[in-house]
Short mmCIF file of C-alpha atoms and ligand atoms in Angstrom, two decimals:
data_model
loop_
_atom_site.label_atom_id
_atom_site.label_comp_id
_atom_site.label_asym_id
_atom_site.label_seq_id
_atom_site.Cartn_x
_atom_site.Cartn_y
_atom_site.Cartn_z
CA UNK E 1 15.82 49.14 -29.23
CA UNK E 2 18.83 50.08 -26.86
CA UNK E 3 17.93 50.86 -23.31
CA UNK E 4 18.65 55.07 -23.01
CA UNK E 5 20.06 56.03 -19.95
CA UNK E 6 18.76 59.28 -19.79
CA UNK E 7 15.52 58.05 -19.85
CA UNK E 8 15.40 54.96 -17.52
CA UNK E 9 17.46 57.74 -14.91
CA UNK E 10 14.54 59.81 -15.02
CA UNK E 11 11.94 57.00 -14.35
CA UNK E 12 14.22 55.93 -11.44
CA UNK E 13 14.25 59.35 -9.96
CA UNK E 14 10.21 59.40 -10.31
CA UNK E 15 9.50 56.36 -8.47
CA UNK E 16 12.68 56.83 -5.81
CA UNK E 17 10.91 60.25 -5.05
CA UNK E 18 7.14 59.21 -5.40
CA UNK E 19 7.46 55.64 -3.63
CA UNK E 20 5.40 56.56 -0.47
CA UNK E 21 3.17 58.35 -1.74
CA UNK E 22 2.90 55.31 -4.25
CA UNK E 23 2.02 53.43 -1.66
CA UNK E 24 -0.43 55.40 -0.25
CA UNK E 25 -2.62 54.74 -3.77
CA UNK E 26 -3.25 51.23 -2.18
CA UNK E 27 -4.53 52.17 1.61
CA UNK E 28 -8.72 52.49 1.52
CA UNK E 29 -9.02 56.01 1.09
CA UNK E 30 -12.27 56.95 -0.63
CA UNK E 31 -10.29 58.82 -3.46
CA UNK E 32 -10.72 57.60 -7.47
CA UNK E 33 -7.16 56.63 -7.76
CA UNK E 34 -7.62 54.58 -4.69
CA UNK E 35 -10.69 52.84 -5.78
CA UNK E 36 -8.86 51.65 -9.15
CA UNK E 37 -5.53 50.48 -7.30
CA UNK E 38 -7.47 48.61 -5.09
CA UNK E 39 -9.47 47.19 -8.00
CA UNK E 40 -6.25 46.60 -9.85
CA UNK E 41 -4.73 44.22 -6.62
CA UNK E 42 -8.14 42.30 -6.01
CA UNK E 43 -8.49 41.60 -10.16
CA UNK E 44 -4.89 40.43 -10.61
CA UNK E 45 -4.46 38.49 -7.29
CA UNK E 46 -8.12 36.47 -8.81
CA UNK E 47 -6.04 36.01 -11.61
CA UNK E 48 -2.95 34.54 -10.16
CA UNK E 49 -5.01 32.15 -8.27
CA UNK E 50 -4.90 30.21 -11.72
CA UNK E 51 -1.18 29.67 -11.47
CA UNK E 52 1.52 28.62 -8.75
CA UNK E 53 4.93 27.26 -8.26
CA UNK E 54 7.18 30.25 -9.74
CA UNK E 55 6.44 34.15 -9.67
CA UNK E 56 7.89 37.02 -10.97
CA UNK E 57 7.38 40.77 -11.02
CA UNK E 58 9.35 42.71 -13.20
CA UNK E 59 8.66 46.15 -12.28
CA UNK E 60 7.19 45.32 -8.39
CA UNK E 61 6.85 48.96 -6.85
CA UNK E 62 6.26 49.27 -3.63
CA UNK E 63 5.40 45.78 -3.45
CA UNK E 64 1.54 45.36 -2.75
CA UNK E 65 0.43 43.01 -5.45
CA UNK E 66 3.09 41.06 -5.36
CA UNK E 67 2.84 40.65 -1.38
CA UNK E 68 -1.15 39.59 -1.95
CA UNK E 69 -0.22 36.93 -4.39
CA UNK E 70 2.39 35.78 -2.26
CA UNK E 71 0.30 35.82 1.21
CA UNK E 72 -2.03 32.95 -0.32
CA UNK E 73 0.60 30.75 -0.40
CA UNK E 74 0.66 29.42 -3.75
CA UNK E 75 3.94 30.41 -4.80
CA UNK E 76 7.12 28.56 -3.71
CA UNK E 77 9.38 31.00 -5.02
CA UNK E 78 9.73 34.66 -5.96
CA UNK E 79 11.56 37.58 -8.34
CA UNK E 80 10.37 40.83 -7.54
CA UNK E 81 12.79 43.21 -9.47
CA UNK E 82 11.96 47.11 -9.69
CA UNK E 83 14.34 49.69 -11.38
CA UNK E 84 13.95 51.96 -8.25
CA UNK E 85 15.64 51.26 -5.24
CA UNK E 86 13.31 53.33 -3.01
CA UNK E 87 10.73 50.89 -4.38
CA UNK E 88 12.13 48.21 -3.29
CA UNK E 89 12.74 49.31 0.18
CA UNK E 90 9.01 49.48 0.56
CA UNK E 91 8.47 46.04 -0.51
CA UNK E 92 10.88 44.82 1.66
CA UNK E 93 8.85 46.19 4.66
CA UNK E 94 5.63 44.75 2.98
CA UNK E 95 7.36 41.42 3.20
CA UNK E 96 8.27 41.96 7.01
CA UNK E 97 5.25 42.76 7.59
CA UNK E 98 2.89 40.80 5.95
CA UNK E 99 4.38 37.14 4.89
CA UNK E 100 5.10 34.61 6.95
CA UNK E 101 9.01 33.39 7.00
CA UNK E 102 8.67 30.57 5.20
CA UNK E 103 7.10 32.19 2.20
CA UNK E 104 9.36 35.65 2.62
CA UNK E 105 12.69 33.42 2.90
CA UNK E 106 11.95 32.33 -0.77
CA UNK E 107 12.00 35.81 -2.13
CA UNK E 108 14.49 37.35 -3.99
CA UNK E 109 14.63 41.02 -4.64
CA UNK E 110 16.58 42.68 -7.50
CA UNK E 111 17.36 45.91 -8.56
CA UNK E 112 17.79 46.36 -12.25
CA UNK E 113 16.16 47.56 -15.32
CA UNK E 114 13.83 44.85 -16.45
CA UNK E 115 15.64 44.91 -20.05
CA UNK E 116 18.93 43.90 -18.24
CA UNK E 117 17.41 41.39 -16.36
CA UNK E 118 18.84 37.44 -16.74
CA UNK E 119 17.88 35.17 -14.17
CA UNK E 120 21.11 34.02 -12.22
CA UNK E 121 20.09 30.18 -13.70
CA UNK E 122 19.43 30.90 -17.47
CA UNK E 123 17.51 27.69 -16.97
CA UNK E 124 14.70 29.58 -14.77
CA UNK E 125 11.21 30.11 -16.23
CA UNK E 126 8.09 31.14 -13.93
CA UNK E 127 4.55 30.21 -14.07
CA UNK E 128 3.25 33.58 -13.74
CA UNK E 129 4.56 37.01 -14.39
CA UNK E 130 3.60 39.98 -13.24
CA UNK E 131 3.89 43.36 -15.54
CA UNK E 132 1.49 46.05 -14.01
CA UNK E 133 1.84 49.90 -14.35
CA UNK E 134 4.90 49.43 -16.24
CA UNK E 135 4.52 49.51 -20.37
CA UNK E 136 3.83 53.13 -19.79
CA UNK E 137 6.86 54.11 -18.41
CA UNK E 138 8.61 52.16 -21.29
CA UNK E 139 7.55 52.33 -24.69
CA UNK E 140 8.74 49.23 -25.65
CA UNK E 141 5.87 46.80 -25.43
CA UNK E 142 6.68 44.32 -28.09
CA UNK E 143 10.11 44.06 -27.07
CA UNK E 144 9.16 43.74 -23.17
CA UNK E 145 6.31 41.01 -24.00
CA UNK E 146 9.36 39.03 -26.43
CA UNK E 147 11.37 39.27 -23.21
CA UNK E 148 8.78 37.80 -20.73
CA UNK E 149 7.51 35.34 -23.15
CA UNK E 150 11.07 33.75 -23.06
CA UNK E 151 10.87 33.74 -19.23
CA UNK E 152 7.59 31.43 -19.24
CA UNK E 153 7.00 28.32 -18.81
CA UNK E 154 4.80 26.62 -21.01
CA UNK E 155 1.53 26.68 -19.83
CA UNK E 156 2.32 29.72 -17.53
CA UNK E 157 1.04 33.34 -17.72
CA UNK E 158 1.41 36.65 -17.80
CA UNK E 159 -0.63 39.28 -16.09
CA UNK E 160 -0.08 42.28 -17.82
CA UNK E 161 -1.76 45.74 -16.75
CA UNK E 162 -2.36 48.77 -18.90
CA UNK E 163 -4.72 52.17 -19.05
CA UNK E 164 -6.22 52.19 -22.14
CA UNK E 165 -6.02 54.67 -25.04
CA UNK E 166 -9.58 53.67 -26.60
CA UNK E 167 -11.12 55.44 -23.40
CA UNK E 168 -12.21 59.45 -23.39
CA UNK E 169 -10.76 60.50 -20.81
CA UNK E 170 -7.33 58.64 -20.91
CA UNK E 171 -7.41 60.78 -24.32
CA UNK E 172 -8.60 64.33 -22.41
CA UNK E 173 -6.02 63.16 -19.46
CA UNK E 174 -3.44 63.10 -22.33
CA UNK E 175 -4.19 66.14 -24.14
CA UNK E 176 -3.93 67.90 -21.01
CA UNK E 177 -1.08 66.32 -18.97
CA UNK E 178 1.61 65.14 -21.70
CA UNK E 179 3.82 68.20 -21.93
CA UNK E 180 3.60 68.61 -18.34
CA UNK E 181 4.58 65.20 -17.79
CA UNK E 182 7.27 65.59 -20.26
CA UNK E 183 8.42 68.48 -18.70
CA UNK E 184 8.55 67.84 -14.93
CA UNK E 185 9.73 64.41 -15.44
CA UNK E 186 12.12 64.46 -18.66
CA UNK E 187 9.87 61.75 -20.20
CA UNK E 188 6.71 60.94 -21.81
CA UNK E 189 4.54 58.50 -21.08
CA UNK E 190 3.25 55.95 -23.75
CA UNK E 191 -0.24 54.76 -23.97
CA UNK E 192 -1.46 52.26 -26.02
CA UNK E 193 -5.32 51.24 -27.09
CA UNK E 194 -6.56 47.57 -27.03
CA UNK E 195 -5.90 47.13 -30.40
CA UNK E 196 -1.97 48.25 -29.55
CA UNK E 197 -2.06 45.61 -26.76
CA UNK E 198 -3.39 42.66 -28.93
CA UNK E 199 -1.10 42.94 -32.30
CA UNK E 200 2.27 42.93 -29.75
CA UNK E 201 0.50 40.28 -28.06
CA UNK E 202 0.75 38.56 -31.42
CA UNK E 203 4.22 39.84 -32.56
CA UNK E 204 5.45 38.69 -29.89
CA UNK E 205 3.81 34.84 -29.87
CA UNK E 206 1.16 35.48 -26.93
CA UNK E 207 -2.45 35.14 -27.15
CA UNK E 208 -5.02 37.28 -24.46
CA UNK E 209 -6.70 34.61 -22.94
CA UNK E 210 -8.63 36.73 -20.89
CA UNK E 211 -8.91 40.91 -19.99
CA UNK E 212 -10.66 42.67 -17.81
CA UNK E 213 -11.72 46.20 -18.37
CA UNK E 214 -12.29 48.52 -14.98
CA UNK E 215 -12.10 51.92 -13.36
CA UNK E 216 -14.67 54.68 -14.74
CA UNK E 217 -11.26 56.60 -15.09
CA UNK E 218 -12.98 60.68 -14.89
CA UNK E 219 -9.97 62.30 -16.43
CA UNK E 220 -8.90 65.07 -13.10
CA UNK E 221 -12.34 63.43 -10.87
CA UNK E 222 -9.66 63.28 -7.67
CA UNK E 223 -8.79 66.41 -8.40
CA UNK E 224 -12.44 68.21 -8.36
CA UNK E 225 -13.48 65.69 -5.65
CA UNK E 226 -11.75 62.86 -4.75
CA UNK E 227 -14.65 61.34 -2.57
CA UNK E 228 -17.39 62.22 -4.98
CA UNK E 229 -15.24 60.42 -7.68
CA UNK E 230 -14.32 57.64 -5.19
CA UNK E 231 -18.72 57.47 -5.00
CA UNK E 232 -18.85 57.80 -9.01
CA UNK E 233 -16.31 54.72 -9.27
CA UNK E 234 -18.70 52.32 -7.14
CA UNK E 235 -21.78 53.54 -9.05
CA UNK E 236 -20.48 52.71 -12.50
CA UNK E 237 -18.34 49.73 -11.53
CA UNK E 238 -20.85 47.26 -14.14
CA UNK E 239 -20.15 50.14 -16.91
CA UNK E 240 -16.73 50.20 -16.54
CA UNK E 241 -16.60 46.27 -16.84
CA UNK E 242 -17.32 46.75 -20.65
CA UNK E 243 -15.47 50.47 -20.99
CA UNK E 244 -13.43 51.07 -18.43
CA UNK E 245 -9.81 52.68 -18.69
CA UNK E 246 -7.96 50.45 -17.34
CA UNK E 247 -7.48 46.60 -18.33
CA UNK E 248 -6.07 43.29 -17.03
CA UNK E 249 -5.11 41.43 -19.58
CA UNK E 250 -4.43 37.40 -18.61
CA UNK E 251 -1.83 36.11 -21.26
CA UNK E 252 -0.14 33.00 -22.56
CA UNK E 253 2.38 31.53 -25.16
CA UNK E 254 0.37 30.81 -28.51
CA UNK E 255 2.15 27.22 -28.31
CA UNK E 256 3.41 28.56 -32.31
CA UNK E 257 7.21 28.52 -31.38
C1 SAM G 301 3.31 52.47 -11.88
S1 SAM G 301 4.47 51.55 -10.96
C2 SAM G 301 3.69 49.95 -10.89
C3 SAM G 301 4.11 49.17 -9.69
C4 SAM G 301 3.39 47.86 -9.47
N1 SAM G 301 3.59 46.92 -10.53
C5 SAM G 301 1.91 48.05 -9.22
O1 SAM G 301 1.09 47.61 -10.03
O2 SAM G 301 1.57 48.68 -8.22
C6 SAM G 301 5.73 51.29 -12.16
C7 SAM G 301 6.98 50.66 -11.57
O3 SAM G 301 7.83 50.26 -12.66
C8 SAM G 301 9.17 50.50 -12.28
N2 SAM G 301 9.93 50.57 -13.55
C9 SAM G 301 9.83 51.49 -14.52
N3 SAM G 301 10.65 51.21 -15.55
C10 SAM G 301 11.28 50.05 -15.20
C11 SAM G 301 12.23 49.22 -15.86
N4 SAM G 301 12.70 49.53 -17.06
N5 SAM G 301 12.65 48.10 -15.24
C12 SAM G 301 12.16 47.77 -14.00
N6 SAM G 301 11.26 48.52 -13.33
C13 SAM G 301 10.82 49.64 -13.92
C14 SAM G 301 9.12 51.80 -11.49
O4 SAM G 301 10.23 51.99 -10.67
C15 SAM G 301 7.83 51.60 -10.70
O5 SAM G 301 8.06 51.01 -9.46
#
């Protein structure tokens, strides 16, 4: 598929104006959303632990995952690439900030659309990619998880993020929100169910080594009551293990080609 201009412009100008508060989803505030973004870091920074040597990030946002992974010192180098400039401003402070100068001075930050993106030596492969919050905003999973596939290394991974379809109240969240969406934002977002995730895993020569499920995911809860939802969240953590409506899903090449 081509890349449409019209509509990676509008997902720039989402995440150039929504960056801080972005941001903000990651601080411990007793909200929901908060709960499952700090769930989201904590699950995919376990899962990194698995890899080192080369990371990349191809849609990085404001930059605290990536800065996690990073601050444990595993990695000796780093892409962290984000379509949004304003993004990428944040992460830049996040790397002031929080990395020490040996690990920040081995991090390269690049603005570009991820289906533009050709590392400067076509040689380059990483041992683990990030690709959280993104598929979404793109529609184009197969042809995203072709592109990343070519960017591993062998026996590297990718640590892919997605809300799930197969859950009630992504569906209710959807039925209510998707014109809306459409309409503020000039876009619609894509969602995909497990079974969506694991046949472009396949199409595109991956196999899920692992997933995660989390987040109770009460479609409007922060909106009712964001600490009451924030209390629901910790209550049914074990539940949403099995159901939840989100999922990490830890990936790898199938070794077939
Ligand atoms: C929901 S945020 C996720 C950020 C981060 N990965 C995280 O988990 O917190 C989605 C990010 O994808 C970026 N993005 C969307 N489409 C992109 C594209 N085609 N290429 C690169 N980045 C893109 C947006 O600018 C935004 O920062």
């Amino acid at each position: 598929m081509q890349n449409d201009p019209i509509h990676d412009e509008a997902v720039r100008k989402l995440f150039n104006e929504s960056s801080e508060n972005y941001a903000s989803l990651f601080l411990p505030k007793k909200t929901g959303k908060n709960f499952a973004f700090r769930k989201r870091l904590v699950l995919v920074s376990e899962a990194a632990q698995q890899a080192s040597g080369q990371l990349f990030d191809c849609a990085t946002g404001s930059g605290e995952v990536s800065t996690a992974i990073l601050a444990k010192g595993r990695f000796e180098r780093a892409t962290l690439l984000d379509i949004s400039p304003r993004m990428l401003d944040l992460v830049a402070k996040q790397i002031n900030e929080k990395l020490a100068r040996n690990i920040a001075s081995q991090i390269e930050l690049i603005r570009e659309n991820i289906f533009c993106f050709a590392p400067k030596d076509e040689n380059c492969k990483y041992d683990c990619i990030l690709c959280l919050g993104l598929i979404a905003h793109t529609g184009r999973l197969k042809e995203l998880l072709v592109l990343l596939r070519g960017l591993l290394v062998k026996d590297g991974i990718i640590l892919l993020q997605s809300t799930l379809l197969d859950h009630f109240g992504t569906r209710v969240e959807r039925f209510f929100s998707e014109e809306r969406f459409f309409r503020k934002h000039g876009y619609k977002i894509t969602y995909y169910r497990h079974q969506d995730v694991t046949s472009a895993c396949a199409d595109a020569g991956l196999e899920i080594f692992a997933h995660k499920r989390f987040s109770l995911g009460l479609p409007f809860g922060d909106h009712f009551w964001g600490w009451g939802n924030y209390q629901l969240e910790l209550f049914f953590q074990r539940w949403a293990e099995v159901h939840g409506s989100e999922a990490i899903y830890v990936l790898k090449a199938d070794g077939k080609a």
